[in-house]
């Protein structure tokens, strides 16, 4: 049904040699093939992505029509390509790297997996993702590739992708990021902010200027905390003083008079409730003791 609608899906090794023919071009989509499962089945010389892709392309080369231009599509990490922070590593110890020469038998190789557009040769390219997938792609353009291929040759044209919201990586103190007029252009960007200091409520305050701030990093000297035990730190301090310490820690300022009054009322109210609970507990214990004494006498 999908093929009848013009959508062609290849998911198994059995379908590797079935081309999709469009306007006199044979297109061979290659699904991701896990070497541990596919190497033996394909007769690969080694249990690696390179070995599997080499076996796959050899099979396809034998099955294709020699008089038609051919395109191979593959999900692969080709040697010489550059990754970004957003790709999932599909290999351990470099076993996932595939030489670009594996695709030499084809007129064009349209590769996927890496999100950055890049050209490994005239006939081997990654179009990249149409939108940025991580902040490591900040400042880089996105596009799609329009490929014209026929018996006369190959032409590839880059079509820039629209940028609805750019990425920005900002660095500095909190006050610098909030006050620097040169950063006004990033008010509507997806923002990654790196602060060079510790600051309370940093993300909340950053979002007053950069409402689309997604990530906050701190690159500042670590603060040596109070190494005293909790008992030593609170010894001799009233409940109100401890609550005001918490306000200063969270808000970065001293509690004002109205806040102190609210805290004082809350502390006094909690004390009243605690005394009432203590009286109820004491009364219940006395009644229980009296009950046990009566039973004993009887």
PDB file of C-alpha atoms in Angstrom:
ATOM      1  CA  UNK A   1       0.000   0.000   0.000  1.00  0.00           C
ATOM      2  CA  UNK A   2       2.812   2.420   0.825  1.00  0.00           C
ATOM      3  CA  UNK A   3       4.634   1.641  -2.403  1.00  0.00           C
ATOM      4  CA  UNK A   4       1.451   2.274  -4.382  1.00  0.00           C
ATOM      5  CA  UNK A   5       1.331   5.707  -2.747  1.00  0.00           C
ATOM      6  CA  UNK A   6       4.971   6.399  -3.640  1.00  0.00           C
ATOM      7  CA  UNK A   7       6.485   5.676  -0.213  1.00  0.00           C
ATOM      8  CA  UNK A   8       9.066   2.899  -0.357  1.00  0.00           C
ATOM      9  CA  UNK A   9      10.311   1.198   2.813  1.00  0.00           C
ATOM     10  CA  UNK A  10      13.164  -1.275   3.138  1.00  0.00           C
ATOM     11  CA  UNK A  11      13.615  -2.902   6.562  1.00  0.00           C
ATOM     12  CA  UNK A  12      15.291  -6.284   6.048  1.00  0.00           C
ATOM     13  CA  UNK A  13      18.373  -7.772   4.431  1.00  0.00           C
ATOM     14  CA  UNK A  14      16.108  -9.707   2.056  1.00  0.00           C
ATOM     15  CA  UNK A  15      15.012  -6.500   0.338  1.00  0.00           C
ATOM     16  CA  UNK A  16      18.486  -5.060  -0.287  1.00  0.00           C
ATOM     17  CA  UNK A  17      18.575  -5.921  -3.993  1.00  0.00           C
ATOM     18  CA  UNK A  18      15.082  -4.582  -4.750  1.00  0.00           C
ATOM     19  CA  UNK A  19      15.606  -1.130  -6.277  1.00  0.00           C
ATOM     20  CA  UNK A  20      13.119   1.712  -6.322  1.00  0.00           C
ATOM     21  CA  UNK A  21      13.055   2.929  -9.938  1.00  0.00           C
ATOM     22  CA  UNK A  22      12.280   6.603 -10.443  1.00  0.00           C
ATOM     23  CA  UNK A  23      12.697   8.374 -13.785  1.00  0.00           C
ATOM     24  CA  UNK A  24      15.297   5.941 -15.064  1.00  0.00           C
ATOM     25  CA  UNK A  25      17.347   5.824 -11.843  1.00  0.00           C
ATOM     26  CA  UNK A  26      17.719   2.811  -9.552  1.00  0.00           C
ATOM     27  CA  UNK A  27      17.678   3.700  -5.871  1.00  0.00           C
ATOM     28  CA  UNK A  28      18.760   1.109  -3.301  1.00  0.00           C
ATOM     29  CA  UNK A  29      17.735   1.962   0.280  1.00  0.00           C
ATOM     30  CA  UNK A  30      19.831   0.089   2.865  1.00  0.00           C
ATOM     31  CA  UNK A  31      18.313  -0.331   6.341  1.00  0.00           C
ATOM     32  CA  UNK A  32      20.484  -0.202   9.442  1.00  0.00           C
ATOM     33  CA  UNK A  33      21.974  -3.688   9.813  1.00  0.00           C
ATOM     34  CA  UNK A  34      23.390  -4.665  13.196  1.00  0.00           C
ATOM     35  CA  UNK A  35      26.666  -6.530  12.487  1.00  0.00           C
ATOM     36  CA  UNK A  36      26.106  -9.068  15.268  1.00  0.00           C
ATOM     37  CA  UNK A  37      22.951 -10.287  13.513  1.00  0.00           C
ATOM     38  CA  UNK A  38      23.578  -9.514   9.848  1.00  0.00           C
ATOM     39  CA  UNK A  39      27.256 -10.331   9.267  1.00  0.00           C
ATOM     40  CA  UNK A  40      26.879 -14.118   8.995  1.00  0.00           C
ATOM     41  CA  UNK A  41      23.680 -13.907   6.998  1.00  0.00           C
ATOM     42  CA  UNK A  42      25.299 -11.613   4.432  1.00  0.00           C
ATOM     43  CA  UNK A  43      28.578 -13.497   4.339  1.00  0.00           C
ATOM     44  CA  UNK A  44      30.503 -10.469   5.603  1.00  0.00           C
ATOM     45  CA  UNK A  45      34.221 -10.933   6.025  1.00  0.00           C
ATOM     46  CA  UNK A  46      34.183  -9.267   9.451  1.00  0.00           C
ATOM     47  CA  UNK A  47      31.631  -8.488  12.161  1.00  0.00           C
ATOM     48  CA  UNK A  48      31.708  -4.719  11.762  1.00  0.00           C
ATOM     49  CA  UNK A  49      29.651  -2.057  10.054  1.00  0.00           C
ATOM     50  CA  UNK A  50      32.328  -1.767   7.402  1.00  0.00           C
ATOM     51  CA  UNK A  51      32.237  -5.515   6.751  1.00  0.00           C
ATOM     52  CA  UNK A  52      28.438  -5.591   6.551  1.00  0.00           C
ATOM     53  CA  UNK A  53      28.217  -2.540   4.254  1.00  0.00           C
ATOM     54  CA  UNK A  54      30.907  -3.973   1.999  1.00  0.00           C
ATOM     55  CA  UNK A  55      28.944  -7.225   1.660  1.00  0.00           C
ATOM     56  CA  UNK A  56      25.714  -5.270   1.061  1.00  0.00           C
ATOM     57  CA  UNK A  57      27.128  -3.044  -1.673  1.00  0.00           C
ATOM     58  CA  UNK A  58      28.672  -6.040  -3.424  1.00  0.00           C
ATOM     59  CA  UNK A  59      25.278  -7.758  -3.527  1.00  0.00           C
ATOM     60  CA  UNK A  60      23.577  -4.643  -4.836  1.00  0.00           C
ATOM     61  CA  UNK A  61      26.249  -4.053  -7.468  1.00  0.00           C
ATOM     62  CA  UNK A  62      25.690  -7.580  -8.797  1.00  0.00           C
ATOM     63  CA  UNK A  63      21.901  -7.127  -8.913  1.00  0.00           C
ATOM     64  CA  UNK A  64      21.584  -3.681 -10.475  1.00  0.00           C
ATOM     65  CA  UNK A  65      20.974  -2.901 -14.129  1.00  0.00           C
ATOM     66  CA  UNK A  66      24.235  -1.888 -15.690  1.00  0.00           C
ATOM     67  CA  UNK A  67      22.709   0.683 -18.041  1.00  0.00           C
ATOM     68  CA  UNK A  68      20.860   2.727 -15.390  1.00  0.00           C
ATOM     69  CA  UNK A  69      22.329   5.315 -12.995  1.00  0.00           C
ATOM     70  CA  UNK A  70      22.262   4.089  -9.398  1.00  0.00           C
ATOM     71  CA  UNK A  71      21.882   5.638  -5.951  1.00  0.00           C
ATOM     72  CA  UNK A  72      22.509   3.938  -2.616  1.00  0.00           C
ATOM     73  CA  UNK A  73      20.952   5.290   0.600  1.00  0.00           C
ATOM     74  CA  UNK A  74      22.449   4.163   3.910  1.00  0.00           C
ATOM     75  CA  UNK A  75      22.398   4.959   7.617  1.00  0.00           C
ATOM     76  CA  UNK A  76      26.091   4.912   8.419  1.00  0.00           C
ATOM     77  CA  UNK A  77      29.068   6.715   9.970  1.00  0.00           C
ATOM     78  CA  UNK A  78      31.444   7.143   7.033  1.00  0.00           C
ATOM     79  CA  UNK A  79      35.158   7.744   7.577  1.00  0.00           C
ATOM     80  CA  UNK A  80      36.100  11.399   7.351  1.00  0.00           C
ATOM     81  CA  UNK A  81      32.716  12.645   8.506  1.00  0.00           C
ATOM     82  CA  UNK A  82      32.258  14.926  11.532  1.00  0.00           C
ATOM     83  CA  UNK A  83      29.808  14.249  14.342  1.00  0.00           C
ATOM     84  CA  UNK A  84      27.851  16.614  16.586  1.00  0.00           C
ATOM     85  CA  UNK A  85      26.693  16.234  20.199  1.00  0.00           C
ATOM     86  CA  UNK A  86      23.293  14.838  19.216  1.00  0.00           C
ATOM     87  CA  UNK A  87      24.182  11.636  17.359  1.00  0.00           C
ATOM     88  CA  UNK A  88      23.967   8.364  19.202  1.00  0.00           C
ATOM     89  CA  UNK A  89      27.237   6.458  18.919  1.00  0.00           C
ATOM     90  CA  UNK A  90      26.547   3.214  17.060  1.00  0.00           C
ATOM     91  CA  UNK A  91      29.980   1.725  17.598  1.00  0.00           C
ATOM     92  CA  UNK A  92      32.550   0.767  20.171  1.00  0.00           C
ATOM     93  CA  UNK A  93      36.254   1.186  19.446  1.00  0.00           C
ATOM     94  CA  UNK A  94      35.709   2.547  15.944  1.00  0.00           C
ATOM     95  CA  UNK A  95      34.002  -0.581  14.568  1.00  0.00           C
ATOM     96  CA  UNK A  96      31.166   1.569  13.252  1.00  0.00           C
ATOM     97  CA  UNK A  97      33.305   3.605  10.854  1.00  0.00           C
ATOM     98  CA  UNK A  98      32.775   2.687   7.195  1.00  0.00           C
ATOM     99  CA  UNK A  99      35.238   3.739   4.449  1.00  0.00           C
ATOM    100  CA  UNK A 100      33.628   6.027   1.879  1.00  0.00           C
ATOM    101  CA  UNK A 101      35.181   3.838  -0.830  1.00  0.00           C
ATOM    102  CA  UNK A 102      32.519   1.210  -0.056  1.00  0.00           C
ATOM    103  CA  UNK A 103      30.144   3.296  -2.200  1.00  0.00           C
ATOM    104  CA  UNK A 104      32.441   3.654  -5.213  1.00  0.00           C
ATOM    105  CA  UNK A 105      30.276   1.362  -7.362  1.00  0.00           C
ATOM    106  CA  UNK A 106      27.356   3.822  -7.284  1.00  0.00           C
ATOM    107  CA  UNK A 107      26.742   7.103  -9.039  1.00  0.00           C
ATOM    108  CA  UNK A 108      25.627   8.738  -5.788  1.00  0.00           C
ATOM    109  CA  UNK A 109      25.484   7.840  -2.076  1.00  0.00           C
ATOM    110  CA  UNK A 110      22.899   9.653   0.040  1.00  0.00           C
ATOM    111  CA  UNK A 111      23.931   9.029   3.645  1.00  0.00           C
ATOM    112  CA  UNK A 112      22.089   9.527   6.903  1.00  0.00           C
ATOM    113  CA  UNK A 113      22.830   9.377  10.660  1.00  0.00           C
ATOM    114  CA  UNK A 114      24.995  12.493  11.002  1.00  0.00           C
ATOM    115  CA  UNK A 115      23.132  15.752  11.517  1.00  0.00           C
ATOM    116  CA  UNK A 116      25.720  18.100  10.010  1.00  0.00           C
ATOM    117  CA  UNK A 117      25.634  18.530   6.202  1.00  0.00           C
ATOM    118  CA  UNK A 118      28.937  17.442   4.719  1.00  0.00           C
ATOM    119  CA  UNK A 119      30.512  16.258   1.512  1.00  0.00           C
ATOM    120  CA  UNK A 120      32.976  13.359   1.614  1.00  0.00           C
ATOM    121  CA  UNK A 121      33.380  13.347  -2.155  1.00  0.00           C
ATOM    122  CA  UNK A 122      31.478  14.595  -5.184  1.00  0.00           C
ATOM    123  CA  UNK A 123      29.309  11.479  -5.048  1.00  0.00           C
ATOM    124  CA  UNK A 124      29.119  10.782  -1.286  1.00  0.00           C
ATOM    125  CA  UNK A 125      27.245  13.269   0.868  1.00  0.00           C
ATOM    126  CA  UNK A 126      25.233  13.794   4.041  1.00  0.00           C
ATOM    127  CA  UNK A 127      22.370  16.242   3.660  1.00  0.00           C
ATOM    128  CA  UNK A 128      22.184  16.522   7.452  1.00  0.00           C
ATOM    129  CA  UNK A 129      19.074  17.155   9.503  1.00  0.00           C
ATOM    130  CA  UNK A 130      16.752  19.969   8.339  1.00  0.00           C
ATOM    131  CA  UNK A 131      16.807  21.500  11.840  1.00  0.00           C
ATOM    132  CA  UNK A 132      19.548  21.711  14.451  1.00  0.00           C
ATOM    133  CA  UNK A 133      19.528  18.853  16.949  1.00  0.00           C
ATOM    134  CA  UNK A 134      22.039  20.181  19.509  1.00  0.00           C
ATOM    135  CA  UNK A 135      23.759  23.406  20.505  1.00  0.00           C
ATOM    136  CA  UNK A 136      26.990  22.142  18.937  1.00  0.00           C
ATOM    137  CA  UNK A 137      25.371  23.116  15.615  1.00  0.00           C
ATOM    138  CA  UNK A 138      24.957  26.768  16.589  1.00  0.00           C
ATOM    139  CA  UNK A 139      26.055  29.084  13.783  1.00  0.00           C
ATOM    140  CA  UNK A 140      25.842  26.387  11.110  1.00  0.00           C
ATOM    141  CA  UNK A 141      23.393  26.505   8.216  1.00  0.00           C
ATOM    142  CA  UNK A 142      20.871  23.756   7.468  1.00  0.00           C
ATOM    143  CA  UNK A 143      19.765  22.611   4.047  1.00  0.00           C
ATOM    144  CA  UNK A 144      18.465  19.836   1.820  1.00  0.00           C
ATOM    145  CA  UNK A 145      20.148  18.503  -1.309  1.00  0.00           C
ATOM    146  CA  UNK A 146      18.412  18.398  -4.679  1.00  0.00           C
ATOM    147  CA  UNK A 147      20.146  15.708  -6.757  1.00  0.00           C
ATOM    148  CA  UNK A 148      19.755  15.531 -10.528  1.00  0.00           C
ATOM    149  CA  UNK A 149      21.111  12.279 -11.917  1.00  0.00           C
ATOM    150  CA  UNK A 150      20.802  10.808 -15.383  1.00  0.00           C
ATOM    151  CA  UNK A 151      22.920   9.204 -18.078  1.00  0.00           C
ATOM    152  CA  UNK A 152      24.575  12.584 -18.709  1.00  0.00           C
ATOM    153  CA  UNK A 153      25.949  13.032 -15.227  1.00  0.00           C
ATOM    154  CA  UNK A 154      25.338  14.297 -11.692  1.00  0.00           C
ATOM    155  CA  UNK A 155      24.338  17.740 -10.402  1.00  0.00           C
ATOM    156  CA  UNK A 156      23.747  18.532  -6.726  1.00  0.00           C
ATOM    157  CA  UNK A 157      22.112  21.731  -5.552  1.00  0.00           C
ATOM    158  CA  UNK A 158      21.851  22.886  -1.947  1.00  0.00           C
ATOM    159  CA  UNK A 159      18.489  24.271  -0.817  1.00  0.00           C
ATOM    160  CA  UNK A 160      18.782  26.323   2.401  1.00  0.00           C
ATOM    161  CA  UNK A 161      16.318  25.346   5.122  1.00  0.00           C
ATOM    162  CA  UNK A 162      14.235  28.019   6.833  1.00  0.00           C
ATOM    163  CA  UNK A 163      15.346  28.886  10.356  1.00  0.00           C
ATOM    164  CA  UNK A 164      12.345  29.489  12.573  1.00  0.00           C
ATOM    165  CA  UNK A 165      14.393  29.970  15.734  1.00  0.00           C
ATOM    166  CA  UNK A 166      18.225  30.131  15.683  1.00  0.00           C
ATOM    167  CA  UNK A 167      20.574  28.679  18.291  1.00  0.00           C
ATOM    168  CA  UNK A 168      22.796  30.831  20.498  1.00  0.00           C
ATOM    169  CA  UNK A 169      25.560  29.882  22.916  1.00  0.00           C
ATOM    170  CA  UNK A 170      26.166  32.684  25.428  1.00  0.00           C
ATOM    171  CA  UNK A 171      28.846  32.954  28.092  1.00  0.00           C
ATOM    172  CA  UNK A 172      29.547  35.423  30.870  1.00  0.00           C
ATOM    173  CA  UNK A 173      28.390  36.507  34.300  1.00  0.00           C
ATOM    174  CA  UNK A 174      24.666  36.692  34.926  1.00  0.00           C
ATOM    175  CA  UNK A 175      24.706  40.485  34.912  1.00  0.00           C
ATOM    176  CA  UNK A 176      26.631  40.538  31.628  1.00  0.00           C
ATOM    177  CA  UNK A 177      24.095  38.284  29.932  1.00  0.00           C
ATOM    178  CA  UNK A 178      21.183  40.301  31.289  1.00  0.00           C
ATOM    179  CA  UNK A 179      22.598  43.754  30.502  1.00  0.00           C
ATOM    180  CA  UNK A 180      24.807  43.451  27.403  1.00  0.00           C
ATOM    181  CA  UNK A 181      23.002  45.301  24.566  1.00  0.00           C
ATOM    182  CA  UNK A 182      24.914  43.249  21.974  1.00  0.00           C
ATOM    183  CA  UNK A 183      22.889  40.188  23.017  1.00  0.00           C
ATOM    184  CA  UNK A 184      19.531  41.734  22.167  1.00  0.00           C
ATOM    185  CA  UNK A 185      19.416  39.823  18.870  1.00  0.00           C
ATOM    186  CA  UNK A 186      19.243  36.541  20.806  1.00  0.00           C
ATOM    187  CA  UNK A 187      16.039  37.384  22.679  1.00  0.00           C
ATOM    188  CA  UNK A 188      14.081  35.020  20.416  1.00  0.00           C
ATOM    189  CA  UNK A 189      16.775  32.311  20.051  1.00  0.00           C
ATOM    190  CA  UNK A 190      17.089  28.894  21.630  1.00  0.00           C
ATOM    191  CA  UNK A 191      19.781  29.731  24.192  1.00  0.00           C
ATOM    192  CA  UNK A 192      22.475  27.745  25.948  1.00  0.00           C
ATOM    193  CA  UNK A 193      23.950  29.942  28.684  1.00  0.00           C
ATOM    194  CA  UNK A 194      27.250  29.291  30.460  1.00  0.00           C
ATOM    195  CA  UNK A 195      27.657  31.358  33.615  1.00  0.00           C
ATOM    196  CA  UNK A 196      31.117  32.195  34.925  1.00  0.00           C
ATOM    197  CA  UNK A 197      29.764  32.626  38.447  1.00  0.00           C
ATOM    198  CA  UNK A 198      27.294  31.078  40.848  1.00  0.00           C
ATOM    199  CA  UNK A 199      24.048  33.027  40.976  1.00  0.00           C
ATOM    200  CA  UNK A 200      20.724  32.366  42.700  1.00  0.00           C
ATOM    201  CA  UNK A 201      17.638  31.796  40.508  1.00  0.00           C
ATOM    202  CA  UNK A 202      19.882  32.010  37.443  1.00  0.00           C
ATOM    203  CA  UNK A 203      17.581  30.243  34.978  1.00  0.00           C
ATOM    204  CA  UNK A 204      14.528  32.172  36.141  1.00  0.00           C
ATOM    205  CA  UNK A 205      16.334  35.481  35.732  1.00  0.00           C
ATOM    206  CA  UNK A 206      17.842  34.533  32.360  1.00  0.00           C
ATOM    207  CA  UNK A 207      14.405  33.718  31.004  1.00  0.00           C
ATOM    208  CA  UNK A 208      13.235  37.250  31.705  1.00  0.00           C
ATOM    209  CA  UNK A 209      15.473  38.279  28.780  1.00  0.00           C
ATOM    210  CA  UNK A 210      15.831  34.976  26.909  1.00  0.00           C
ATOM    211  CA  UNK A 211      12.453  33.231  27.287  1.00  0.00           C
ATOM    212  CA  UNK A 212      13.654  30.292  25.155  1.00  0.00           C
ATOM    213  CA  UNK A 213      16.718  29.520  27.263  1.00  0.00           C
ATOM    214  CA  UNK A 214      16.895  25.708  27.342  1.00  0.00           C
ATOM    215  CA  UNK A 215      20.201  24.918  28.969  1.00  0.00           C
ATOM    216  CA  UNK A 216      22.248  26.397  31.787  1.00  0.00           C
ATOM    217  CA  UNK A 217      25.863  25.482  32.521  1.00  0.00           C
ATOM    218  CA  UNK A 218      28.038  26.781  35.369  1.00  0.00           C
ATOM    219  CA  UNK A 219      31.752  27.235  34.660  1.00  0.00           C
ATOM    220  CA  UNK A 220      32.928  28.884  37.855  1.00  0.00           C
ATOM    221  CA  UNK A 221      35.353  28.038  40.666  1.00  0.00           C
ATOM    222  CA  UNK A 222      33.701  25.583  43.035  1.00  0.00           C
ATOM    223  CA  UNK A 223      32.535  27.123  46.265  1.00  0.00           C
ATOM    224  CA  UNK A 224      33.952  25.690  49.463  1.00  0.00           C
ATOM    225  CA  UNK A 225      30.879  24.882  51.488  1.00  0.00           C
ATOM    226  CA  UNK A 226      30.545  25.145  55.258  1.00  0.00           C
ATOM    227  CA  UNK A 227      32.301  22.004  56.502  1.00  0.00           C
ATOM    228  CA  UNK A 228      30.831  22.176  59.987  1.00  0.00           C
ATOM    229  CA  UNK A 229      28.228  19.643  61.019  1.00  0.00           C
ATOM    230  CA  UNK A 230      24.595  20.681  60.794  1.00  0.00           C
ATOM    231  CA  UNK A 231      24.351  20.720  64.611  1.00  0.00           C
ATOM    232  CA  UNK A 232      27.284  23.138  64.837  1.00  0.00           C
ATOM    233  CA  UNK A 233      25.845  25.416  62.140  1.00  0.00           C
ATOM    234  CA  UNK A 234      22.448  25.802  63.832  1.00  0.00           C
ATOM    235  CA  UNK A 235      23.637  25.893  67.431  1.00  0.00           C
ATOM    236  CA  UNK A 236      22.605  29.122  69.134  1.00  0.00           C
ATOM    237  CA  UNK A 237      20.428  30.340  66.226  1.00  0.00           C
ATOM    238  CA  UNK A 238      16.714  30.914  66.560  1.00  0.00           C
ATOM    239  CA  UNK A 239      14.106  29.381  64.259  1.00  0.00           C
ATOM    240  CA  UNK A 240      13.530  32.793  62.689  1.00  0.00           C
ATOM    241  CA  UNK A 241      17.237  33.233  61.950  1.00  0.00           C
ATOM    242  CA  UNK A 242      17.372  29.800  60.294  1.00  0.00           C
ATOM    243  CA  UNK A 243      14.349  30.624  58.137  1.00  0.00           C
ATOM    244  CA  UNK A 244      15.916  33.940  57.119  1.00  0.00           C
ATOM    245  CA  UNK A 245      19.100  32.073  56.195  1.00  0.00           C
ATOM    246  CA  UNK A 246      17.005  29.912  53.839  1.00  0.00           C
ATOM    247  CA  UNK A 247      15.409  32.989  52.249  1.00  0.00           C
ATOM    248  CA  UNK A 248      18.855  34.505  51.656  1.00  0.00           C
ATOM    249  CA  UNK A 249      20.087  31.230  50.106  1.00  0.00           C
ATOM    250  CA  UNK A 250      17.134  30.940  47.709  1.00  0.00           C
ATOM    251  CA  UNK A 251      16.548  34.599  46.797  1.00  0.00           C
ATOM    252  CA  UNK A 252      20.063  35.945  47.109  1.00  0.00           C
ATOM    253  CA  UNK A 253      18.989  38.721  49.509  1.00  0.00           C
ATOM    254  CA  UNK A 254      17.911  39.232  53.112  1.00  0.00           C
ATOM    255  CA  UNK A 255      14.297  38.724  54.072  1.00  0.00           C
ATOM    256  CA  UNK A 256      12.527  42.085  54.373  1.00  0.00           C
ATOM    257  CA  UNK A 257      10.375  43.104  57.344  1.00  0.00           C
ATOM    258  CA  UNK A 258       7.098  41.803  55.890  1.00  0.00           C
ATOM    259  CA  UNK A 259       8.680  38.443  55.057  1.00  0.00           C
ATOM    260  CA  UNK A 260      10.177  38.197  58.518  1.00  0.00           C
ATOM    261  CA  UNK A 261       6.763  38.914  60.027  1.00  0.00           C
ATOM    262  CA  UNK A 262       5.183  36.128  57.938  1.00  0.00           C
ATOM    263  CA  UNK A 263       7.925  33.744  59.014  1.00  0.00           C
ATOM    264  CA  UNK A 264       7.479  34.728  62.654  1.00  0.00           C
ATOM    265  CA  UNK A 265       3.723  34.061  62.434  1.00  0.00           C
ATOM    266  CA  UNK A 266       4.333  30.690  60.797  1.00  0.00           C
ATOM    267  CA  UNK A 267       6.883  29.710  63.450  1.00  0.00           C
ATOM    268  CA  UNK A 268       4.566  30.799  66.315  1.00  0.00           C
ATOM    269  CA  UNK A 269       1.634  28.952  64.721  1.00  0.00           C
ATOM    270  CA  UNK A 270       3.690  25.800  64.342  1.00  0.00           C
ATOM    271  CA  UNK A 271       4.731  26.069  68.007  1.00  0.00           C
ATOM    272  CA  UNK A 272       1.083  26.332  69.114  1.00  0.00           C
ATOM    273  CA  UNK A 273       0.142  23.282  67.047  1.00  0.00           C
ATOM    274  CA  UNK A 274       3.088  21.351  68.435  1.00  0.00           C
ATOM    275  CA  UNK A 275       2.121  22.167  72.040  1.00  0.00           C
ATOM    276  CA  UNK A 276      -1.458  21.100  71.358  1.00  0.00           C
ATOM    277  CA  UNK A 277      -0.273  17.834  69.856  1.00  0.00           C
ATOM    278  CA  UNK A 278       2.024  17.266  72.846  1.00  0.00           C
ATOM    279  CA  UNK A 279      -0.894  17.803  75.298  1.00  0.00           C
ATOM    280  CA  UNK A 280      -3.052  15.319  73.380  1.00  0.00           C
ATOM    281  CA  UNK A 281      -0.262  12.760  73.413  1.00  0.00           C
ATOM    282  CA  UNK A 282       0.349  13.269  77.139  1.00  0.00           C
ATOM    283  CA  UNK A 283      -3.364  12.948  77.924  1.00  0.00           C
ATOM    284  CA  UNK A 284      -3.648   9.743  75.933  1.00  0.00           C
ATOM    285  CA  UNK A 285      -0.608   8.287  77.703  1.00  0.00           C
ATOM    286  CA  UNK A 286      -2.056   9.141  81.140  1.00  0.00           C
ATOM    287  CA  UNK A 287      -5.358   7.568  80.274  1.00  0.00           C
ATOM    288  CA  UNK A 288      -3.603   4.458  79.004  1.00  0.00           C
ATOM    289  CA  UNK A 289      -1.538   4.211  82.196  1.00  0.00           C
ATOM    290  CA  UNK A 290      -4.685   4.606  84.288  1.00  0.00           C
ATOM    291  CA  UNK A 291      -6.391   1.865  82.308  1.00  0.00           C
ATOM    292  CA  UNK A 292      -3.532  -0.526  82.852  1.00  0.00           C
ATOM    293  CA  UNK A 293      -3.512   0.250  86.579  1.00  0.00           C
ATOM    294  CA  UNK A 294      -7.262  -0.492  86.919  1.00  0.00           C
ATOM    295  CA  UNK A 295      -6.889  -3.748  85.082  1.00  0.00           C
ATOM    296  CA  UNK A 296      -4.012  -4.754  87.317  1.00  0.00           C
ATOM    297  CA  UNK A 297      -5.995  -3.994  90.467  1.00  0.00           C
ATOM    298  CA  UNK A 298      -8.949  -5.982  89.253  1.00  0.00           C
TER     299      UNK A 298
END
